């Protein structure tokens, strides 16, 4: 059974068999390609290809209601590359479910009308000021396209929440305050930080990256010290942003990011975040396979069974029963966590994906 730490965080009812009776969050990987060439991700290396079939999404309609899904998160790859993006969103909206879009921002302007009409919240990736963002994304004009795209959607839907997610890595570890300032310039609603992932096979990595590649985006000892100083300066200089919730993490959670980098250098043993993702959410891949979160293995599939059957398949149930978040190696190295309770506002939960 789940560890005490994990089970205490599971606020939603579990049957005696470990089956889920409700699942508030569903993440759909709707397109396997991406239009960025980010240095910390290999998704863009996939051959041009697949997207989640509309028929597959249609088959989820009844299950969204049965499982009490409140929020569908569209991820990828880049979801806006989906050839029938608007139709996909319309199917979900018919179920009365909130739609969150995760995007690089490059196609916001081109798809502004569909986003304004059909999406409830957009989470965009921002890596720092213009030169840093473009360097990390390896796309000429990426910063400009993001900025102009946000403005284009806001022109059609002034109240659209735009939340920034910034991944801390070697190229921007001392730019946190500048990144917050840029997010404000773009009139974003909030900003959240997380550590770069260098320890998993997520993001289209067939194998865990070799040491030299890991070192190119991870932090060495000197960079960890710079990050630690930057975090403390951010805590001091942006106190009102923490108080207002504009910076989503608390100062202590940002310090935990520093500690995670220190752990990778062997200074501390790895420590799992508080997370109940496998008990309150699931990730459906482009091919219909189902994961309990982005970082754990496939435990079921939705091609030959309903979504409800998939999340309660024997293997999915066995996974939840056996998972000890505090001791699991994948959880200990995780850069992202979901600690959901039914009372909180899902619109503020903008760390639901890496």
PDB file of C-alpha atoms in Angstrom, residues 4-130:
ATOM      1  CA  UNK A   4       2.011   7.024   5.183  1.00  0.00           C
ATOM      2  CA  UNK A   5       3.388  10.160   3.582  1.00  0.00           C
ATOM      3  CA  UNK A   6       1.665   9.464   0.288  1.00  0.00           C
ATOM      4  CA  UNK A   7      -1.608   8.201   1.709  1.00  0.00           C
ATOM      5  CA  UNK A   8      -1.980  11.201   3.987  1.00  0.00           C
ATOM      6  CA  UNK A   9      -1.906  13.410   0.904  1.00  0.00           C
ATOM      7  CA  UNK A  10      -4.560  11.403  -0.952  1.00  0.00           C
ATOM      8  CA  UNK A  11      -7.668  13.396  -0.176  1.00  0.00           C
ATOM      9  CA  UNK A  12      -9.972  11.689  -2.642  1.00  0.00           C
ATOM     10  CA  UNK A  13     -11.678   8.377  -1.831  1.00  0.00           C
ATOM     11  CA  UNK A  14      -9.961   5.098  -2.602  1.00  0.00           C
ATOM     12  CA  UNK A  15     -11.756   1.788  -2.506  1.00  0.00           C
ATOM     13  CA  UNK A  16     -10.366  -1.096  -0.476  1.00  0.00           C
ATOM     14  CA  UNK A  17      -8.969  -2.527  -3.732  1.00  0.00           C
ATOM     15  CA  UNK A  18      -7.068   0.657  -4.636  1.00  0.00           C
ATOM     16  CA  UNK A  19      -9.419   1.555  -7.491  1.00  0.00           C
ATOM     17  CA  UNK A  20     -10.041   5.243  -8.196  1.00  0.00           C
ATOM     18  CA  UNK A  21     -13.623   6.426  -7.851  1.00  0.00           C
ATOM     19  CA  UNK A  22     -12.721   9.938  -9.023  1.00  0.00           C
ATOM     20  CA  UNK A  23      -9.850  11.631 -10.836  1.00  0.00           C
ATOM     21  CA  UNK A  24      -9.950  15.434 -10.988  1.00  0.00           C
ATOM     22  CA  UNK A  25      -7.091  15.950 -13.482  1.00  0.00           C
ATOM     23  CA  UNK A  26      -6.425  14.337 -16.858  1.00  0.00           C
ATOM     24  CA  UNK A  27      -3.366  15.200 -18.938  1.00  0.00           C
ATOM     25  CA  UNK A  28      -3.583  14.547 -22.669  1.00  0.00           C
ATOM     26  CA  UNK A  29      -0.462  14.381 -24.806  1.00  0.00           C
ATOM     27  CA  UNK A  30      -2.188  15.554 -27.972  1.00  0.00           C
ATOM     28  CA  UNK A  31       0.779  15.916 -30.336  1.00  0.00           C
ATOM     29  CA  UNK A  32       4.147  14.191 -30.232  1.00  0.00           C
ATOM     30  CA  UNK A  33       6.142  16.909 -32.026  1.00  0.00           C
ATOM     31  CA  UNK A  34       7.371  20.295 -30.847  1.00  0.00           C
ATOM     32  CA  UNK A  35       8.321  23.481 -32.671  1.00  0.00           C
ATOM     33  CA  UNK A  36      11.183  24.345 -30.292  1.00  0.00           C
ATOM     34  CA  UNK A  37      14.621  22.727 -30.166  1.00  0.00           C
ATOM     35  CA  UNK A  38      15.238  23.164 -26.452  1.00  0.00           C
ATOM     36  CA  UNK A  39      18.609  22.149 -25.069  1.00  0.00           C
ATOM     37  CA  UNK A  40      16.990  20.303 -22.128  1.00  0.00           C
ATOM     38  CA  UNK A  41      14.554  18.189 -24.155  1.00  0.00           C
ATOM     39  CA  UNK A  42      14.636  15.677 -26.998  1.00  0.00           C
ATOM     40  CA  UNK A  43      10.951  15.802 -27.979  1.00  0.00           C
ATOM     41  CA  UNK A  44      11.814  17.886 -31.038  1.00  0.00           C
ATOM     42  CA  UNK A  45      13.971  15.018 -32.336  1.00  0.00           C
ATOM     43  CA  UNK A  46      10.919  12.825 -32.957  1.00  0.00           C
ATOM     44  CA  UNK A  47      10.106  12.242 -36.623  1.00  0.00           C
ATOM     45  CA  UNK A  48       7.110  14.237 -37.852  1.00  0.00           C
ATOM     46  CA  UNK A  49       4.114  12.280 -36.881  1.00  0.00           C
ATOM     47  CA  UNK A  50       1.316  11.380 -34.627  1.00  0.00           C
ATOM     48  CA  UNK A  51      -1.369  13.283 -32.811  1.00  0.00           C
ATOM     49  CA  UNK A  52      -4.085  12.087 -30.439  1.00  0.00           C
ATOM     50  CA  UNK A  53      -7.040  10.960 -32.546  1.00  0.00           C
ATOM     51  CA  UNK A  54     -10.271  12.928 -32.244  1.00  0.00           C
ATOM     52  CA  UNK A  55     -12.131   9.615 -31.970  1.00  0.00           C
ATOM     53  CA  UNK A  56     -10.020   8.777 -28.929  1.00  0.00           C
ATOM     54  CA  UNK A  57     -10.986  12.043 -27.238  1.00  0.00           C
ATOM     55  CA  UNK A  58     -14.642  11.496 -28.105  1.00  0.00           C
ATOM     56  CA  UNK A  59     -14.444   8.104 -26.425  1.00  0.00           C
ATOM     57  CA  UNK A  60     -13.387   9.839 -23.209  1.00  0.00           C
ATOM     58  CA  UNK A  61     -16.551  11.955 -22.913  1.00  0.00           C
ATOM     59  CA  UNK A  62     -18.531   9.573 -20.712  1.00  0.00           C
ATOM     60  CA  UNK A  63     -15.494   8.800 -18.568  1.00  0.00           C
ATOM     61  CA  UNK A  64     -14.792  12.482 -17.893  1.00  0.00           C
ATOM     62  CA  UNK A  65     -18.156  12.578 -16.153  1.00  0.00           C
ATOM     63  CA  UNK A  66     -17.881   9.164 -14.495  1.00  0.00           C
ATOM     64  CA  UNK A  67     -14.487  10.045 -12.998  1.00  0.00           C
ATOM     65  CA  UNK A  68     -15.494  13.600 -12.109  1.00  0.00           C
ATOM     66  CA  UNK A  69     -12.653  15.117 -14.144  1.00  0.00           C
ATOM     67  CA  UNK A  70     -12.495  18.858 -13.477  1.00  0.00           C
ATOM     68  CA  UNK A  71      -9.465  19.828 -15.519  1.00  0.00           C
ATOM     69  CA  UNK A  72      -7.955  18.543 -18.765  1.00  0.00           C
ATOM     70  CA  UNK A  73      -4.398  19.647 -19.430  1.00  0.00           C
ATOM     71  CA  UNK A  74      -3.334  19.685 -23.086  1.00  0.00           C
ATOM     72  CA  UNK A  75       0.350  18.922 -23.397  1.00  0.00           C
ATOM     73  CA  UNK A  76       2.802  17.387 -25.846  1.00  0.00           C
ATOM     74  CA  UNK A  77       5.024  18.138 -27.700  1.00  0.00           C
ATOM     75  CA  UNK A  78       3.224  21.313 -28.661  1.00  0.00           C
ATOM     76  CA  UNK A  79      -0.577  20.929 -28.422  1.00  0.00           C
ATOM     77  CA  UNK A  80      -1.187  23.789 -30.870  1.00  0.00           C
ATOM     78  CA  UNK A  81       0.328  21.650 -33.636  1.00  0.00           C
ATOM     79  CA  UNK A  82      -2.757  19.400 -33.481  1.00  0.00           C
ATOM     80  CA  UNK A  83      -4.545  19.643 -36.831  1.00  0.00           C
ATOM     81  CA  UNK A  84      -7.989  19.668 -35.170  1.00  0.00           C
ATOM     82  CA  UNK A  85      -7.162  21.622 -32.037  1.00  0.00           C
ATOM     83  CA  UNK A  86     -10.451  23.547 -31.929  1.00  0.00           C
ATOM     84  CA  UNK A  87     -12.561  20.436 -32.360  1.00  0.00           C
ATOM     85  CA  UNK A  88     -10.594  18.654 -29.666  1.00  0.00           C
ATOM     86  CA  UNK A  89     -11.285  21.497 -27.213  1.00  0.00           C
ATOM     87  CA  UNK A  90     -14.980  21.590 -28.102  1.00  0.00           C
ATOM     88  CA  UNK A  91     -15.360  17.913 -27.191  1.00  0.00           C
ATOM     89  CA  UNK A  92     -13.838  18.536 -23.780  1.00  0.00           C
ATOM     90  CA  UNK A  93     -15.847  21.701 -23.145  1.00  0.00           C
ATOM     91  CA  UNK A  94     -19.095  19.814 -23.798  1.00  0.00           C
ATOM     92  CA  UNK A  95     -18.313  17.922 -20.611  1.00  0.00           C
ATOM     93  CA  UNK A  96     -18.037  21.117 -18.577  1.00  0.00           C
ATOM     94  CA  UNK A  97     -14.337  20.544 -17.935  1.00  0.00           C
ATOM     95  CA  UNK A  98     -11.750  23.278 -17.491  1.00  0.00           C
ATOM     96  CA  UNK A  99      -9.061  23.293 -20.217  1.00  0.00           C
ATOM     97  CA  UNK A 100      -5.457  24.224 -19.485  1.00  0.00           C
ATOM     98  CA  UNK A 101      -3.064  24.600 -22.411  1.00  0.00           C
ATOM     99  CA  UNK A 102       0.681  24.038 -21.980  1.00  0.00           C
ATOM    100  CA  UNK A 103       2.542  25.779 -24.788  1.00  0.00           C
ATOM    101  CA  UNK A 104       5.921  27.002 -25.961  1.00  0.00           C
ATOM    102  CA  UNK A 105       4.073  30.110 -27.146  1.00  0.00           C
ATOM    103  CA  UNK A 106       5.316  30.073 -30.741  1.00  0.00           C
ATOM    104  CA  UNK A 107       1.844  29.482 -32.210  1.00  0.00           C
ATOM    105  CA  UNK A 108      -0.242  31.570 -29.824  1.00  0.00           C
ATOM    106  CA  UNK A 109      -0.799  34.349 -32.340  1.00  0.00           C
ATOM    107  CA  UNK A 110      -1.786  31.986 -35.168  1.00  0.00           C
ATOM    108  CA  UNK A 111      -4.248  30.099 -32.964  1.00  0.00           C
ATOM    109  CA  UNK A 112      -5.384  33.108 -30.922  1.00  0.00           C
ATOM    110  CA  UNK A 113      -9.088  32.842 -31.809  1.00  0.00           C
ATOM    111  CA  UNK A 114      -9.382  29.173 -30.844  1.00  0.00           C
ATOM    112  CA  UNK A 115      -7.466  29.768 -27.614  1.00  0.00           C
ATOM    113  CA  UNK A 116      -9.557  32.799 -26.667  1.00  0.00           C
ATOM    114  CA  UNK A 117     -12.819  30.963 -27.354  1.00  0.00           C
ATOM    115  CA  UNK A 118     -12.059  27.477 -26.043  1.00  0.00           C
ATOM    116  CA  UNK A 119      -9.252  27.527 -23.450  1.00  0.00           C
ATOM    117  CA  UNK A 120      -9.592  28.550 -19.803  1.00  0.00           C
ATOM    118  CA  UNK A 121      -5.925  29.002 -18.921  1.00  0.00           C
ATOM    119  CA  UNK A 122      -2.564  29.010 -20.704  1.00  0.00           C
ATOM    120  CA  UNK A 123       0.738  27.972 -19.154  1.00  0.00           C
ATOM    121  CA  UNK A 124       3.711  29.149 -21.205  1.00  0.00           C
ATOM    122  CA  UNK A 125       7.393  28.331 -20.925  1.00  0.00           C
ATOM    123  CA  UNK A 126       9.722  31.278 -20.284  1.00  0.00           C
ATOM    124  CA  UNK A 127      13.434  30.770 -19.726  1.00  0.00           C
ATOM    125  CA  UNK A 128      14.534  34.305 -18.922  1.00  0.00           C
ATOM    126  CA  UNK A 129      15.160  37.599 -20.726  1.00  0.00           C
ATOM    127  CA  UNK A 130      15.094  37.596 -24.519  1.00  0.00           C
TER     128      UNK A 130
END
